[in-house]
Amino acid sequence: KAVVSTQSTGEEMFQPGFQFYWASGGGDPGKPYTIPVCKTVQQYLDFIEKLPPVDSPEVFGLHPNANITYQSKTARDILDTILNIQPKESSAGLGETRETFVSRMADDMLSKLPPDYIAHEVRERINEMGALSSMNIFLKQEIDRMQRVISSVRTTLTELKLAIEGTIIMSEKLRDALDSIYDAKVPPSWTKLSWDSSTIGFWFTELLERNSQFHTWCFSGRPHVFWMTGFFNPQGFLTAMRQEVTRGHKGWALDQVVLNNEMTKYTKDDITSPPPEGGFVHGLYLDGAGWDRRNSRLVEPPPKVLFTPLPVVRIFAENTTPVNDGKVYECPIYKKPRRTDLTYIASVNLRHGAVNEEKWVMRGVALLCDIK
């Protein structure tokens, strides 16, 4: 439906020479995707037989890189299936049992796990920075959630080691954790409190990075640039920023203030001071398009490059709705590559050089906080 509505309108489809897309490759001059004009069933069947056996992603408005994404996903699904059906009693190599391997992994993670947050220390710091500030309230909520994750990880790993030693009973929850860690996956009890990740290695690294941002913000001061990927509730971060800007302008009403953004040419390391209003955000990746840093606009992505890092974005609020001059694509932001209502955060305006934004809509261009 989207292809038809974008590439054709009304009677144009029935004009002589109309084609949806011209498929070509190598030295082949190409075959058009047209509406057949036939008189018999056999003619229709012959037309269908001449169509390519596998449609190019470009037929649907996508970039050829979409083929790589599809093949990568298929390969991951196959490997996951193989992993799930393998015998659970197999060793980890060199005669090492599953229990020994998991116990060693638990020791390693426990040695790197950050210490617990002390409630009264966090409360004192929040009061010093301003307990009624919307951004500080947001920080307190994020730290509370991070503390629950840290406590759950420490409890699970400690009890898992005791269960492996035979000191306590191996419960169903601990058995699931053992199987997940052995398969390099995140235990379900941790995922419920935190975030999705493809492997436990990526997940644990992200835990350390998230905690580092919260700890630095709380005990060393507000950062000049925020890593939005590291928030449990990035929508809450944007709402807190909108509230902060609204309170700084007398006469502004929160329900009339909208978020806007400004693209910069800076990287995270280039930022040495916060903006006068709003905040800098880094760590976003473009999916389905490339980025022209010189002209700050969307362009075609290079072949075989699936994700393009975006420069630092300044996000702020204003009392008027920004005007779209036709050269702006309203790009959605998602937490993860799996795009659903649950992972949607907000939208930002990105300039482009196309005739209209329908090209980028067809490409499914979006910003991702995490590409793992």
XYZ file of C-alpha atoms in Angstrom:
372
model
C 0.000 0.000 0.000
C 2.802 2.416 0.911
C 4.654 1.634 -2.335
C 1.578 2.199 -4.474
C 0.524 5.402 -2.701
C 4.032 6.846 -2.933
C 5.006 5.887 -6.469
C 1.676 6.414 -8.155
C -1.398 8.540 -7.868
C -4.751 7.819 -9.453
C -4.926 7.644 -13.239
C -1.134 7.841 -13.580
C -0.937 4.096 -13.018
C -2.895 3.404 -16.198
C -0.924 5.660 -18.510
C 1.243 3.988 -21.217
C 4.821 3.453 -20.074
C 4.069 3.587 -16.346
C 6.359 1.455 -14.176
C 6.771 0.987 -10.455
C 10.477 0.278 -10.636
C 13.119 -0.679 -13.208
C 15.061 -3.705 -11.957
C 18.572 -3.967 -13.349
C 21.824 -5.598 -12.369
C 25.220 -6.146 -13.951
C 25.058 -5.928 -17.725
C 21.337 -6.654 -17.829
C 19.478 -3.632 -19.232
C 16.775 -4.306 -16.685
C 13.182 -5.446 -16.443
C 10.366 -3.055 -15.634
C 7.773 -3.660 -12.916
C 4.703 -2.621 -14.842
C 0.979 -3.318 -14.843
C 0.440 -6.051 -17.430
C -2.059 -5.534 -20.217
C -3.099 -9.039 -21.207
C -6.111 -10.708 -22.785
C -5.683 -14.296 -21.661
C -4.788 -16.109 -18.463
C -1.724 -17.604 -20.148
C -0.396 -14.152 -20.976
C -0.699 -13.170 -17.310
C 1.123 -16.369 -16.279
C 3.901 -15.702 -18.795
C 4.278 -12.153 -17.447
C 4.557 -13.452 -13.877
C 7.180 -16.021 -14.894
C 9.383 -13.256 -16.323
C 9.492 -11.387 -13.018
C 12.695 -11.783 -10.953
C 12.477 -14.756 -8.526
C 13.738 -12.530 -5.689
C 12.617 -8.923 -5.470
C 15.239 -6.296 -4.815
C 14.689 -4.163 -1.691
C 14.636 -1.153 -4.015
C 11.297 -2.333 -5.380
C 9.794 -1.424 -2.011
C 11.697 1.830 -1.709
C 14.415 0.380 0.531
C 18.188 0.686 0.128
C 20.109 -2.400 -1.126
C 21.684 -2.555 2.361
C 18.323 -3.913 3.555
C 19.358 -7.258 2.042
C 22.293 -7.414 4.445
C 20.004 -6.716 7.396
C 17.624 -9.473 6.301
C 20.409 -12.030 5.797
C 22.027 -11.120 9.125
C 18.732 -11.596 10.950
C 18.172 -14.955 9.231
C 21.662 -16.118 10.237
C 21.095 -15.043 13.863
C 17.794 -16.901 14.015
C 19.439 -20.075 12.712
C 22.313 -19.822 15.197
C 19.879 -19.172 18.069
C 17.912 -22.279 17.103
C 21.088 -24.389 17.019
C 22.109 -22.994 20.408
C 18.727 -23.741 21.968
C 18.675 -27.385 20.887
C 22.254 -28.253 21.871
C 22.696 -30.635 24.849
C 22.852 -28.764 28.143
C 25.374 -31.251 29.554
C 28.118 -30.398 27.039
C 31.359 -28.994 28.396
C 32.683 -25.503 27.743
C 35.936 -26.899 26.302
C 39.141 -28.360 27.760
C 37.059 -30.570 30.039
C 35.493 -27.611 31.844
C 31.938 -28.292 32.997
C 29.044 -25.883 32.588
C 28.975 -25.199 36.314
C 32.693 -24.434 36.463
C 32.438 -22.115 33.454
C 29.435 -20.248 34.879
C 31.081 -19.968 38.313
C 34.133 -18.383 36.712
C 31.920 -15.960 34.776
C 30.081 -15.074 37.999
C 33.366 -14.310 39.775
C 34.441 -12.064 36.907
C 31.163 -10.110 36.838
C 31.051 -9.742 40.624
C 34.570 -8.286 40.595
C 33.506 -5.639 38.059
C 30.019 -4.933 39.421
C 29.730 -1.361 40.748
C 29.053 -0.846 44.471
C 25.540 -0.154 45.701
C 24.308 3.415 45.879
C 23.949 4.635 49.456
C 20.501 6.216 49.731
C 21.337 9.085 52.090
C 24.424 10.074 50.031
C 22.375 10.236 46.849
C 19.651 12.205 48.624
C 22.175 14.731 49.963
C 23.677 15.287 46.522
C 20.254 15.701 44.922
C 19.345 18.290 47.580
C 22.579 20.181 46.923
C 21.896 20.302 43.178
C 18.227 21.204 43.681
C 15.680 18.680 44.839
C 12.810 20.362 42.969
C 14.619 20.540 39.620
C 12.889 18.350 37.060
C 16.217 17.018 35.742
C 17.388 16.094 39.246
C 14.098 14.335 39.977
C 14.623 12.359 36.775
C 18.188 11.501 37.860
C 16.951 10.223 41.227
C 14.416 7.950 39.511
C 17.085 6.573 37.166
C 19.492 5.872 40.033
C 16.746 4.045 41.938
C 16.147 1.770 38.954
C 19.863 1.201 38.448
C 20.220 0.230 42.107
C 17.513 -2.417 41.686
C 19.416 -3.859 38.720
C 22.742 -3.887 40.573
C 21.133 -5.555 43.605
C 19.455 -8.202 41.450
C 22.681 -9.013 39.587
C 24.707 -9.263 42.801
C 22.089 -11.442 44.514
C 21.686 -13.795 41.547
C 25.424 -14.266 40.991
C 26.123 -14.795 44.699
C 23.324 -17.330 45.112
C 24.294 -19.031 41.857
C 27.828 -19.614 43.141
C 26.449 -21.060 46.395
C 24.081 -23.330 44.460
C 26.917 -24.601 42.254
C 28.949 -25.361 45.390
C 25.947 -27.216 46.849
C 25.478 -24.862 49.783
C 21.917 -23.945 48.787
C 19.299 -25.556 46.549
C 19.441 -24.782 42.805
C 16.025 -23.184 42.284
C 14.306 -22.850 38.916
C 15.265 -19.172 38.773
C 18.929 -19.989 39.391
C 18.806 -22.818 36.846
C 17.484 -20.387 34.222
C 20.267 -17.951 35.116
C 22.896 -20.698 34.805
C 21.600 -21.792 31.395
C 21.425 -18.173 30.156
C 24.937 -17.243 31.293
C 26.344 -20.440 29.777
C 24.648 -19.571 26.456
C 25.954 -15.953 26.700
C 22.404 -14.643 27.094
C 20.900 -12.314 29.683
C 18.985 -14.111 32.488
C 15.236 -13.389 32.227
C 15.088 -12.006 35.786
C 17.628 -9.329 34.830
C 15.910 -8.430 31.581
C 12.626 -7.748 33.414
C 14.352 -5.053 35.492
C 16.585 -3.601 32.809
C 16.833 -3.669 29.019
C 17.141 -6.086 26.109
C 20.517 -7.061 24.701
C 21.773 -9.673 22.261
C 24.465 -11.093 24.579
C 25.307 -10.924 28.258
C 28.651 -9.345 27.368
C 26.988 -6.373 25.664
C 24.445 -6.161 28.483
C 27.016 -6.083 31.267
C 29.174 -3.517 29.438
C 26.103 -1.334 29.031
C 25.342 -1.694 32.749
C 28.808 -0.333 33.593
C 28.447 2.532 31.097
C 24.983 3.470 32.306
C 26.090 3.412 35.922
C 29.118 5.557 35.076
C 26.878 8.277 33.623
C 24.548 8.269 36.649
C 27.404 8.232 39.183
C 29.267 11.062 37.424
C 26.107 13.158 37.126
C 25.182 12.665 40.782
C 28.578 13.085 42.464
C 30.568 15.189 39.961
C 27.907 17.433 38.470
C 25.625 17.559 35.455
C 27.357 16.355 32.264
C 27.852 18.678 29.288
C 26.492 16.037 26.918
C 24.040 13.222 27.706
C 24.148 9.623 26.501
C 20.434 9.075 25.910
C 20.936 5.353 25.294
C 21.913 4.991 28.936
C 18.534 6.048 30.348
C 15.838 3.630 31.456
C 13.205 6.224 30.542
C 14.514 8.492 27.762
C 11.011 9.922 27.280
C 11.185 11.092 30.886
C 14.518 12.771 30.152
C 12.996 14.768 27.287
C 9.949 15.674 29.389
C 12.176 16.849 32.254
C 14.185 18.979 29.838
C 10.977 20.502 28.462
C 9.804 21.297 31.989
C 13.159 22.857 32.850
C 13.079 25.167 29.831
C 9.442 26.092 30.478
C 10.185 27.109 34.066
C 12.999 29.333 32.815
C 10.593 31.475 30.745
C 7.918 33.472 32.476
C 4.504 33.125 30.872
C 5.229 29.857 29.055
C 2.708 27.049 29.516
C 4.020 23.482 29.550
C 1.218 22.153 27.347
C 2.151 24.681 24.626
C 5.907 24.095 24.699
C 7.265 21.645 22.116
C 10.649 20.036 21.637
C 12.901 21.054 18.792
C 16.424 20.127 17.798
C 19.512 21.555 16.161
C 22.115 19.409 14.421
C 25.733 20.164 15.237
C 28.988 19.055 13.615
C 30.570 18.095 16.922
C 31.502 14.753 18.414
C 31.126 13.987 22.095
C 34.767 14.888 22.805
C 34.365 18.309 21.153
C 31.791 19.452 23.723
C 33.431 21.421 26.548
C 30.416 23.271 27.960
C 26.636 22.831 28.089
C 24.348 24.781 25.750
C 22.650 27.936 27.066
C 19.336 26.087 27.018
C 18.317 22.472 26.554
C 20.956 19.767 26.335
C 23.397 18.003 24.047
C 22.718 14.336 23.225
C 25.104 11.816 21.672
C 25.084 8.110 20.818
C 22.377 8.065 18.121
C 22.734 6.003 14.932
C 21.021 6.471 11.575
C 19.404 3.348 10.134
C 18.520 3.430 6.430
C 20.403 6.601 5.500
C 23.799 8.278 5.640
C 24.723 11.683 7.035
C 26.499 14.540 5.277
C 28.443 16.229 8.087
C 29.467 19.202 5.969
C 25.915 20.132 4.954
C 24.172 18.516 7.964
C 21.582 16.587 5.999
C 20.458 13.085 5.082
C 22.138 11.375 2.131
C 22.303 7.904 0.620
C 24.169 5.460 2.887
C 27.434 3.940 1.601
C 27.178 0.340 0.374
C 27.427 -2.275 3.151
C 27.283 0.389 5.886
C 24.117 -0.369 7.877
C 24.368 2.261 10.618
C 25.829 5.762 10.543
C 26.774 7.567 13.779
C 25.057 10.920 14.107
C 26.913 13.966 15.464
C 25.886 15.532 18.743
C 22.302 16.818 18.679
C 21.156 19.820 20.657
C 17.625 19.292 21.951
C 15.700 22.239 23.338
C 12.143 23.475 23.806
C 10.305 26.439 22.347
C 6.906 28.019 22.692
C 5.980 27.721 19.007
C 5.679 24.747 16.697
C 8.567 24.676 14.174
C 7.574 25.227 10.541
C 8.417 22.448 8.060
C 9.658 23.981 4.796
C 9.452 20.639 2.958
C 13.156 19.903 3.358
C 12.820 18.360 6.803
C 12.213 14.700 7.597
C 10.567 13.951 10.930
C 12.806 11.078 11.996
C 11.598 8.738 14.774
C 13.963 7.630 17.545
C 13.817 4.070 18.875
C 15.627 2.471 21.811
C 16.475 -0.715 19.914
C 16.556 -1.963 16.294
C 13.215 -3.675 16.970
C 10.812 -0.840 16.181
C 7.595 -0.988 18.172
C 5.460 1.395 20.188
C 7.298 0.164 23.288
C 10.704 1.218 21.951
C 9.617 4.539 20.401
C 11.010 7.625 22.171
C 10.333 10.776 20.142
C 11.062 12.360 16.764
C 13.685 14.840 15.615
C 13.827 16.976 12.486
C 16.587 16.129 10.005
C 17.184 18.130 6.849
C 17.447 16.330 3.506
C 18.114 17.109 -0.143
C 15.409 14.950 -1.705
C 12.398 16.283 -3.577
C 10.188 15.329 -0.637
C 10.397 13.307 2.555
C 8.503 10.340 1.072
C 11.812 8.868 -0.069
C 13.020 8.612 3.522
C 9.634 7.361 4.707
C 9.874 4.516 2.197
C 13.429 3.776 3.292
C 12.228 3.435 6.859
C 14.901 5.859 8.047
C 15.063 6.057 11.838
C 17.453 6.866 14.652
C 18.470 4.074 17.006
C 19.896 4.464 20.496
C 21.384 0.978 20.437
C 22.426 -1.091 17.421
C 23.544 -4.223 19.269
